XYZ file of C-alpha atoms in Angstrom:
545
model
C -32.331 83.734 22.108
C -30.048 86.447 20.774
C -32.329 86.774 17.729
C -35.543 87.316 20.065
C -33.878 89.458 22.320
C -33.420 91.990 19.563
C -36.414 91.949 18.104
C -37.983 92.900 21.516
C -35.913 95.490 21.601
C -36.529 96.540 18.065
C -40.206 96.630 18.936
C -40.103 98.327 22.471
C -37.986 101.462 20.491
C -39.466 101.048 16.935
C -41.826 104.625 17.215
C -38.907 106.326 19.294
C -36.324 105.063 16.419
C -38.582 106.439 13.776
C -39.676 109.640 15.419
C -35.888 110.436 16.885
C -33.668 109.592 13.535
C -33.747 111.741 10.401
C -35.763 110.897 7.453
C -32.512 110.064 5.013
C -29.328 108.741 7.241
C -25.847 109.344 5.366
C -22.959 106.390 6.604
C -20.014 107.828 6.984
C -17.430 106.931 4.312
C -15.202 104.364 4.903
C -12.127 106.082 2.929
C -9.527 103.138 4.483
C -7.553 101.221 1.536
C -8.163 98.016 0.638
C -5.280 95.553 -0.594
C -4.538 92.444 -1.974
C -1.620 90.103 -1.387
C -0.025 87.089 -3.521
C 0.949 84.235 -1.512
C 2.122 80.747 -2.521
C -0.441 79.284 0.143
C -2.686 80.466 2.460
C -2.896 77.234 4.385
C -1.432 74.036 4.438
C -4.531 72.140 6.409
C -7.622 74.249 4.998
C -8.332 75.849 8.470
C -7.293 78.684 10.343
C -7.048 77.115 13.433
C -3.289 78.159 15.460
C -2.772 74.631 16.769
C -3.442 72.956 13.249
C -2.029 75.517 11.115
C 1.921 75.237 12.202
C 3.293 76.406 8.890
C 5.542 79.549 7.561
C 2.643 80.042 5.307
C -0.332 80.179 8.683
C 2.793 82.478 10.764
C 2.332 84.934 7.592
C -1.375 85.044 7.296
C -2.766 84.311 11.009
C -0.386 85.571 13.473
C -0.119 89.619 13.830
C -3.695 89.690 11.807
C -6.064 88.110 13.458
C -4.643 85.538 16.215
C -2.959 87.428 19.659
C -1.644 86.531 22.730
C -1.091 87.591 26.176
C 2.388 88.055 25.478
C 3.145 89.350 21.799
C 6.148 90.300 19.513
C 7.567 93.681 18.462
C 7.506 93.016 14.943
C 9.419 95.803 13.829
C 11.261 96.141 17.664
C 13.719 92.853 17.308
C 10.811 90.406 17.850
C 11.035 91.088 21.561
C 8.509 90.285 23.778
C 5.681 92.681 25.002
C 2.323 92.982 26.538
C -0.119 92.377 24.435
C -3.734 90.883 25.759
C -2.018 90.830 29.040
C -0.788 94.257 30.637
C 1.335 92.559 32.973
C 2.762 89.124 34.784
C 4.796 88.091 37.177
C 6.121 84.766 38.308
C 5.201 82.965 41.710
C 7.147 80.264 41.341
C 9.428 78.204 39.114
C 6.309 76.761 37.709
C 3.712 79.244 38.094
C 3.190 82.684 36.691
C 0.246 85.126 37.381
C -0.997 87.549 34.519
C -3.165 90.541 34.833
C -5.361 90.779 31.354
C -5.951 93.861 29.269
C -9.179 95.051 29.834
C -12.147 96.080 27.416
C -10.822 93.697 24.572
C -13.523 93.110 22.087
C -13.552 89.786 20.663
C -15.221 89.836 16.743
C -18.671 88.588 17.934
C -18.661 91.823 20.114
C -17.884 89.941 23.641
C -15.156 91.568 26.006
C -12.411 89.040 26.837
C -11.900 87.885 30.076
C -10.227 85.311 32.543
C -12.914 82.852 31.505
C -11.725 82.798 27.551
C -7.892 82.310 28.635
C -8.924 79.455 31.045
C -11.133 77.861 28.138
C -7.985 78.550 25.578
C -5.638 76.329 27.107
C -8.374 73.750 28.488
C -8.802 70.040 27.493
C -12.409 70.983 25.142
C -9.878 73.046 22.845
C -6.369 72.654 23.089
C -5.015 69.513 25.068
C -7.726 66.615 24.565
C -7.317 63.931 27.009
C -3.580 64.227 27.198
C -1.639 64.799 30.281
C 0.994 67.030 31.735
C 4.112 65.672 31.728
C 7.747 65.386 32.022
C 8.690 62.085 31.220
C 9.176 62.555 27.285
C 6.481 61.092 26.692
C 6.143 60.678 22.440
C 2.238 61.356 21.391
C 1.414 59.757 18.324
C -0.649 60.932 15.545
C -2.998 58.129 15.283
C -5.545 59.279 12.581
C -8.184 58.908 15.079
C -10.348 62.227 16.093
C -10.069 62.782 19.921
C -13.295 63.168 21.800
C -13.699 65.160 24.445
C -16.158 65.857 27.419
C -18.723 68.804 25.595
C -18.879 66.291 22.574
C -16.981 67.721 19.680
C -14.070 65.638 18.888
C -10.607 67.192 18.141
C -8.352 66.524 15.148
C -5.667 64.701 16.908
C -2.674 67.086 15.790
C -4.308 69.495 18.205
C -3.493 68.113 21.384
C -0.413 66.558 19.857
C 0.668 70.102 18.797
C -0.638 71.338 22.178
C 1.619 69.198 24.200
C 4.858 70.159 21.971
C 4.149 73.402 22.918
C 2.867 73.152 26.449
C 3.968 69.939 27.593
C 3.224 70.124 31.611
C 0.626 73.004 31.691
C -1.685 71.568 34.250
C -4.126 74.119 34.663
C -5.514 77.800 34.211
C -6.762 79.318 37.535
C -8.931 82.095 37.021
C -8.208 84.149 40.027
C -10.924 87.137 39.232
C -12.431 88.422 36.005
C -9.041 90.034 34.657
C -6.475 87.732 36.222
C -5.048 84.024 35.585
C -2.656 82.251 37.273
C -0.761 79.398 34.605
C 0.025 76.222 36.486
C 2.692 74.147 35.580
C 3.223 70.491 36.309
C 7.239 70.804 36.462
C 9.627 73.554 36.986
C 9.586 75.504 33.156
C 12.153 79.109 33.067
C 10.862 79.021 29.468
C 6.985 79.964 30.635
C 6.647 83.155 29.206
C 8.139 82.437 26.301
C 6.038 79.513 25.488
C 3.158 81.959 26.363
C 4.192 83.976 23.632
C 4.770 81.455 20.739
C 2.461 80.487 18.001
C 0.139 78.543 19.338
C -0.834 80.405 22.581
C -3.427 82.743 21.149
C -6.983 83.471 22.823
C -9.855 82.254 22.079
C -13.820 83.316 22.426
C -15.238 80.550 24.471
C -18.207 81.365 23.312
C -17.603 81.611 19.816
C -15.984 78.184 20.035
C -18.407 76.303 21.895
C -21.483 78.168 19.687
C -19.887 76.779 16.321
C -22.021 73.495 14.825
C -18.656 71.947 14.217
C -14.836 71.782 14.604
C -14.016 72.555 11.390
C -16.926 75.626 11.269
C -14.795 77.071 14.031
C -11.423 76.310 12.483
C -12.600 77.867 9.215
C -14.028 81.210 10.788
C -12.296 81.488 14.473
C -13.928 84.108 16.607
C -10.537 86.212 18.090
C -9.197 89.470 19.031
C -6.771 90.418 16.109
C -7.587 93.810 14.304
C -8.931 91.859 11.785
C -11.643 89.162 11.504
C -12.763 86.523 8.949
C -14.726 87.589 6.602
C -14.359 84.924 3.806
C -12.036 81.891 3.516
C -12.436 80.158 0.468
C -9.862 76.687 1.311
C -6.662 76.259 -1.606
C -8.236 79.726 -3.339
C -8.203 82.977 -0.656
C -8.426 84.924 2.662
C -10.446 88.005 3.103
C -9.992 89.614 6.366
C -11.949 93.125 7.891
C -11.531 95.627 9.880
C -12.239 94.827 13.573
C -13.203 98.305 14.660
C -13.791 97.998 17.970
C -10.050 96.792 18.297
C -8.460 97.100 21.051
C -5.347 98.476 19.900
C -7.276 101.173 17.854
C -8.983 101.489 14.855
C -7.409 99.419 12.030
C -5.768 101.418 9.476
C -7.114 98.911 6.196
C -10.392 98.193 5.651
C -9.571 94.855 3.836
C -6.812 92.246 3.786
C -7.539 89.327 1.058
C -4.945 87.065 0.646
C -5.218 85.205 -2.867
C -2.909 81.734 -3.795
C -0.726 82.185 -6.883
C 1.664 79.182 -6.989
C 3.978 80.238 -9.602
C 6.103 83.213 -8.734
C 6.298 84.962 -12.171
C 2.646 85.162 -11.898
C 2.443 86.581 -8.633
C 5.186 89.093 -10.007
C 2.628 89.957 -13.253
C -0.403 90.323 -10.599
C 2.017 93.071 -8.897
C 3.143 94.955 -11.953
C -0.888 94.826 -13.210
C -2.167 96.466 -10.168
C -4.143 93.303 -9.573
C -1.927 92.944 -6.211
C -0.608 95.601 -3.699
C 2.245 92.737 -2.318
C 3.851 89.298 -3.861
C 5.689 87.425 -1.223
C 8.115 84.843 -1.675
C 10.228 86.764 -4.047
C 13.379 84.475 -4.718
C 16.312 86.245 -4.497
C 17.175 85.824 -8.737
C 14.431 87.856 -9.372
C 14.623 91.387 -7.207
C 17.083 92.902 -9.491
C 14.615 92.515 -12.203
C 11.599 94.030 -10.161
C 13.735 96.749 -8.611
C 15.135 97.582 -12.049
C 11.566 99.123 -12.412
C 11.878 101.812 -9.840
C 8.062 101.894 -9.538
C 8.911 98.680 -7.494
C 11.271 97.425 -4.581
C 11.636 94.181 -2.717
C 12.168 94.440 1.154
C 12.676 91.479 3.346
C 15.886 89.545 5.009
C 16.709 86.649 6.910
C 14.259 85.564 9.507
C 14.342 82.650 12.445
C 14.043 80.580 10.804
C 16.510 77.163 9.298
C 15.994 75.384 6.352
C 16.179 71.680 6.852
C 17.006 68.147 5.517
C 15.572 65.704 7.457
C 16.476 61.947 7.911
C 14.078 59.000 8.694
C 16.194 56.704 10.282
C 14.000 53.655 9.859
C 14.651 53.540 6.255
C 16.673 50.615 5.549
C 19.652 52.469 3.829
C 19.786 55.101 6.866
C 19.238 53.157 9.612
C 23.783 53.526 10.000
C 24.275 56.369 11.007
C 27.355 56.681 9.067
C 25.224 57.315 5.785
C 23.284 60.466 7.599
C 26.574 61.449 8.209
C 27.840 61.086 4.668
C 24.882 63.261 3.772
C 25.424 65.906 6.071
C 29.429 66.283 5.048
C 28.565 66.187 1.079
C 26.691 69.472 1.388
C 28.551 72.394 0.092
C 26.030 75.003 2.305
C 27.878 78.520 0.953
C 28.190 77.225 -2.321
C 23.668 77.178 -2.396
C 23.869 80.511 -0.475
C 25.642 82.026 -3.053
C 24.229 80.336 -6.421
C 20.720 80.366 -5.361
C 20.628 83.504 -2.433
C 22.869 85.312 -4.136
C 24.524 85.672 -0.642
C 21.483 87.263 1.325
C 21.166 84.619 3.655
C 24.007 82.978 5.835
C 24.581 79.275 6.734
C 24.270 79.392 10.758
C 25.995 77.895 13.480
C 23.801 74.746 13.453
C 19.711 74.949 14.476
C 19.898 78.066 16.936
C 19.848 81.765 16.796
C 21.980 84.534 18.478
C 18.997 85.476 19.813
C 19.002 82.827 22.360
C 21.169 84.936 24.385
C 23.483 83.011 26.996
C 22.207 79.957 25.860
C 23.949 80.154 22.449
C 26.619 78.144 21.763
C 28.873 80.494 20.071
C 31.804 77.424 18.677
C 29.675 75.608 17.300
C 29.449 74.850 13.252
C 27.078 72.508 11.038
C 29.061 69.404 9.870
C 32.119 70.603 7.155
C 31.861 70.154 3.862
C 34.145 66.961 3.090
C 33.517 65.177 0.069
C 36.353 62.103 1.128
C 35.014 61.805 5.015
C 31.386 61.401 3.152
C 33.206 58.839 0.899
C 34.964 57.241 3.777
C 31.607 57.173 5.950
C 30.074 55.539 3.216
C 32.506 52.231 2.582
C 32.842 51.956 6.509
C 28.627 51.723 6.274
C 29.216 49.134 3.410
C 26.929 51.421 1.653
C 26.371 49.398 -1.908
C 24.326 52.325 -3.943
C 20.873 51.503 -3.598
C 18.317 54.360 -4.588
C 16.783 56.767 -1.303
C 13.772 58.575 -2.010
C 14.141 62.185 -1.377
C 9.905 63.489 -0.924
C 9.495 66.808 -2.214
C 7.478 69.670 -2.655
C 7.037 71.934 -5.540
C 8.645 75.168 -4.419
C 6.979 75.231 -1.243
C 10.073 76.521 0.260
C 11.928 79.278 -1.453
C 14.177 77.728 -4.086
C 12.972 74.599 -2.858
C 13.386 72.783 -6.371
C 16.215 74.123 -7.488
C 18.425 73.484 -3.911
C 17.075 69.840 -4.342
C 18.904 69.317 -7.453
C 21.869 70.691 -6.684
C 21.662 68.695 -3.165
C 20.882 64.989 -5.310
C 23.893 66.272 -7.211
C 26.471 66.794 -4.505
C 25.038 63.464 -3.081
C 25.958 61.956 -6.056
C 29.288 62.885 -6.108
C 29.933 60.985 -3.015
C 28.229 57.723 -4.162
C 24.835 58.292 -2.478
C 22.026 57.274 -5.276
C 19.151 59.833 -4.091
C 15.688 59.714 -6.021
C 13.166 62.799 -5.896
C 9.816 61.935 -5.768
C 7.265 64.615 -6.091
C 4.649 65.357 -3.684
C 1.449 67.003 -3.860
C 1.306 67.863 -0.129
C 2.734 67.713 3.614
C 0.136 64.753 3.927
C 1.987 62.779 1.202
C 5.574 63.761 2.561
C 4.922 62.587 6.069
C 2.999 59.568 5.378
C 4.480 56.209 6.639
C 4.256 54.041 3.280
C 7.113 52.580 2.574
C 9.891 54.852 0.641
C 10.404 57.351 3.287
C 13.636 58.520 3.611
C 15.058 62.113 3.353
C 12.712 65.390 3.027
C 12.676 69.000 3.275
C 12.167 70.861 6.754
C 12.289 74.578 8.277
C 12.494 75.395 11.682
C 11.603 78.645 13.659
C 12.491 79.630 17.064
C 9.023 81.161 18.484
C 10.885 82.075 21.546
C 14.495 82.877 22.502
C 15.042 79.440 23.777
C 16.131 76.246 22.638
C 13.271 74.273 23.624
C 11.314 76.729 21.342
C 13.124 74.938 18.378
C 15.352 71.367 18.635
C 13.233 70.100 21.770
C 9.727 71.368 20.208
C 10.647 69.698 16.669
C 12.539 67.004 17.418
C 12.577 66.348 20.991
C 9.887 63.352 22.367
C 6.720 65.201 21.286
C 8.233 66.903 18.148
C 6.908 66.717 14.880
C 10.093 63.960 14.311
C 8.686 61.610 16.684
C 5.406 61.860 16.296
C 5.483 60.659 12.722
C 7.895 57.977 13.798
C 11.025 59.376 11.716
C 13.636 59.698 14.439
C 14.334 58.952 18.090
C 17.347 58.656 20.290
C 17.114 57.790 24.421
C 19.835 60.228 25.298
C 17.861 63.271 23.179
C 14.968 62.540 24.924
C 16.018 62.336 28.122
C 18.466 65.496 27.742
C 14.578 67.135 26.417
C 13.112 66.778 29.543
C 16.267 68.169 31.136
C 16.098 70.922 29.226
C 12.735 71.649 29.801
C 12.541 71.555 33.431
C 15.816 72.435 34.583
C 16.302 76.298 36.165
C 20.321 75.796 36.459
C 20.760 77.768 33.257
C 24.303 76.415 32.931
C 23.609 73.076 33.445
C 20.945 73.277 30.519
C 23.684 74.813 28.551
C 25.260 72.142 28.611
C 22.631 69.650 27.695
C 21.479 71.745 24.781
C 25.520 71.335 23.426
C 25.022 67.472 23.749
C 21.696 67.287 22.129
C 23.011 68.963 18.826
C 25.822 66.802 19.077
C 23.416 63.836 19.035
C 20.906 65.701 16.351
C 23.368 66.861 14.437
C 26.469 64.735 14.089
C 26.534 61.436 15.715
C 22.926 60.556 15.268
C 21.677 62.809 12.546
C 18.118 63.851 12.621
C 18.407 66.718 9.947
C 21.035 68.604 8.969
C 20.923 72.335 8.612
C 21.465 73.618 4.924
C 21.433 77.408 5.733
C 19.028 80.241 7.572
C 16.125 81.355 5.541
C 15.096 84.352 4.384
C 11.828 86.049 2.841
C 11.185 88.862 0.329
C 8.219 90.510 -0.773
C 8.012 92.749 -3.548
C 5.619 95.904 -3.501
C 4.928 99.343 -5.414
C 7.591 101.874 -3.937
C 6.328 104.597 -1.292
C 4.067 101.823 0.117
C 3.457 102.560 3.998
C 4.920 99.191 4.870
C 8.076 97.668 6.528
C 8.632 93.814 5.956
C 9.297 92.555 9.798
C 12.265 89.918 10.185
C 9.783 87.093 10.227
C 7.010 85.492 7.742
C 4.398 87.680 9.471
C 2.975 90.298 7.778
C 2.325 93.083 10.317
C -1.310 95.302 9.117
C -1.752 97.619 12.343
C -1.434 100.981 12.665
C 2.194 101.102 13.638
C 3.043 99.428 10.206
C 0.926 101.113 7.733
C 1.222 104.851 7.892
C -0.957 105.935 4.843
């Protein structure tokens, strides 16, 4: 229909076309650079889908380039929230807020966004499946089995299941008029707007979804709002994004973004010094002296909200005592990894929250100290007799991931734990359920400056911990819900104390090994600031060439 349409129109104005335009039209020159960034990964799950793409790797390449949200982040402004495709909102209740949209936001197929895209966004046909709203902690299990839904196009089930982590009693989105939506909660939430700003509540084209032959054609080349759309995304290879001109926010100051995969970091370094790159990311911290000692080059980054994690599956016959998580968590010597391998540029934090959190931080609290004989003790109380646990482990996915490993299976094994690594090709592989699942590598973000945003969305009753079946505990779960749905703010205080006493020390889940911290490396006098966050920001506030 769209094709016809424009041929009649073609054909009605063809003569007046001809007789109206000159004989040789000139295009203006697009004199905007170009660049070319060096990542580790683009994408852990091949698609470029929000809700499937929950990685530190997706947060760098999706979320200030081509994904946005009603409520955004100052990138460069503390993170703090502003308007972004909504001007304004207000709340009408403890479980309700109304939001006034942005008008004359151009989606990439050329469509203005309105009420009917945000409704469509955070409907069952995209986001939540046939899964309810709910507040009973209810854990949603990734079954393997596609979820099908009313228009016919089935859903990968870690949509919903991500979906409900992050929104887990949105009822409904009431479209009120053309530029206004009121969000509908099934329980009392004073987190709302901040789970309407976290990855994961980005807009959508309804059209553009519901057009697409397939899931995974959608996934692969999502039809948004960002100042940049998908040109080309090759899966394991690269990225290139384009200039969305009609932008909302302005006319984009690059006229392509292409993200490339380069595993090994001494090759993305070579790719920078060549001129074959404009940015390498995930600069580990033994290596800036040596690119800044060029002083063509500099390195600009910091720590970031994020935590670097080891996580416990406490179904694994050797760890279903708690007294041998325990052990773990008091044979780590945190500082001593911040300073060999950081090269003290990153901090070891007061367990898995931020000072960002505001009133809801709890300021005296520490992870478990570092006490080689209480690990020892734990250990012959557990009648702990040496047997081998698997550690699963990527290749450097993480910063220093390899190298902390070691020195963690070493300061295991000075306490009498017998820890194995066993190499993994991918996340797949980690989580999987075979048998031999023990201990892995984790990070956690805080999305919003709560704690739900974090130890209730990871490893609270729908977090990622429970859904693969690694870790549960009654009392956490129940204390989730509390947490979730409670608006006395020192009551939930309280219950977010107890539940990283639980997580962290009598039942452990993970323990935190310090906060992490990101560093890309780029030619000096580049008209770029690195934001406090994997995110790379590309708009016209962050590139002043």
């Amino acid at each position: 229909m769209i094709a016809n349409r424009r041929s009649l129109l073609l054909g009605a104005g063809g003569a007046l076309g001809a007789a109206a335009l000159p004989r040789f039209a000139i295009a203006q020159a697009d004199n905007r650079p170009s660049i070319t960034i060096a990542v580790q990964k683009v994408s852990n799950s091949n698609t470029l889908e929000v809700l499937r793409e929950q990685s530190n790797v997706g947060e760098r390449v999706l979320f200030s380039s081509l994904w946005e949200g009603l409520i955004g982040r100052d990138w460069l402004g503390g993170l703090k929230a502003v308007p972004e495709l909504a001007t304004s909102w207000r709340r009408l209740s403890d479980s309700a807020i109304e939001m006034t949209l942005r008008q004359g936001v151009k989606f990439h197929n050329g469509d203005e966004m309105t009420a009917e895209d945000v409704a469509f966004t955070f409907g069952p046909e995209r986001m939540f499946g046939d899964t309810a709203p709910t507040a009973q902690g209810r854990t949603i299990q990734i079954s393997g089995e596609r979820i099908p839904t009313r228009a016919g196009r089935d859903l990968p089930p870690e949509v919903p299941a991500v979906a409900r982590r992050s929104f887990p009693a949105l009822e409904r989105v009431e479209i009120v008029d053309r530029y206004t939506v009121r969000f509908h909660n099934a329980t009392p939430d004073v987190t709302l707007e901040g789970r309407l700003s976290r990855y994961g509540a980005q807009i959508i084209s309804k059209r553009g979804y519901i057009e697409a032959e397939t899931w995974f054609d959608w996934a692969r080349k999502p039809i948004l709002t960002g100042p940049y759309k998908v040109a080309e995304f090759r899966p394991d290879q690269s990225l290139r994004l384009v200039a969305h001109d009609e932008y909302w926010g302005g006319r984009p100051p690059l006229k392509e973004i292409r993200f490339i995969e380069v595993p090994e970091v001494s090759a993305r370094i070579n790719m920078l010094r060549s001129g074959e790159v404009q940015f390498a990311c995930d600069i580990p911290p033994d290596q800036i002296a040596d690119i800044e000692r060029d002083r063509r080059y500099e390195v600009q980054g910091g720590t970031i909200l994020n935590h670097r994690l080891t996580c416990f599956d406490k179904n694994h016959p050797q760890l279903v005592d708690p007294r041998v998580r325990r052990a773990f968590t008091h044979a780590i010597d945190r500082q001593a990894i911040v300073e060999s391998l950081w090269a003290g540029r990153t901090v070891v934090p007061k367990g898995l929250q931020w000072d960002y959190y505001g009133d809801m931080f709890v300021s005296d609290w520490d992870v478990p100290k570092y006490d080689p004989a209480e690990a020892r003790r734990l250990l012959r109380e557990a009648n702990y007799k040496g047997d081998p646990i698997p550690y699963r482990l990527l290749n450097n996915y993480y910063t220093n991931q390899t190298p902390t490993a070691q020195i963690l299976v070493e300061m295991w094994k000075q306490v009498g734990l017998n820890v194995q690594i066993e190499m993994k090709e991918n996340w797949s592989q980690i989580l999987s359920r075979e048998p031999g699942r023990a201990v892995r590598d984790w990070s956690n973000s805080a999305p919003f400056n709560d704690p739900v945003s974090s130890i209730v969305n990871q490893h609270g009753p729908n977090g990622q911990q429970q859904q693969v079946g690694e870790w549960s505990n009654e009392e956490m779960n129940r204390l989730s819900v509390e947490l979730e749905t409670s608006t006395d703010r020192a009551r939930r205080k309280q219950a977010f104390r107890r539940m990283l006493e639980i997580c962290e020390r009598e039942d452990p889940a993970y323990t935190v090994l310090h906060q992490n911290a990101t560093f890309t490396a780029m030619r000096r006098g580049t008209p770029w600031k690195a934001a406090p966050a994997f995110a790379m920001e590309f708009r016209a506030n962050n590139w002043k060439g």
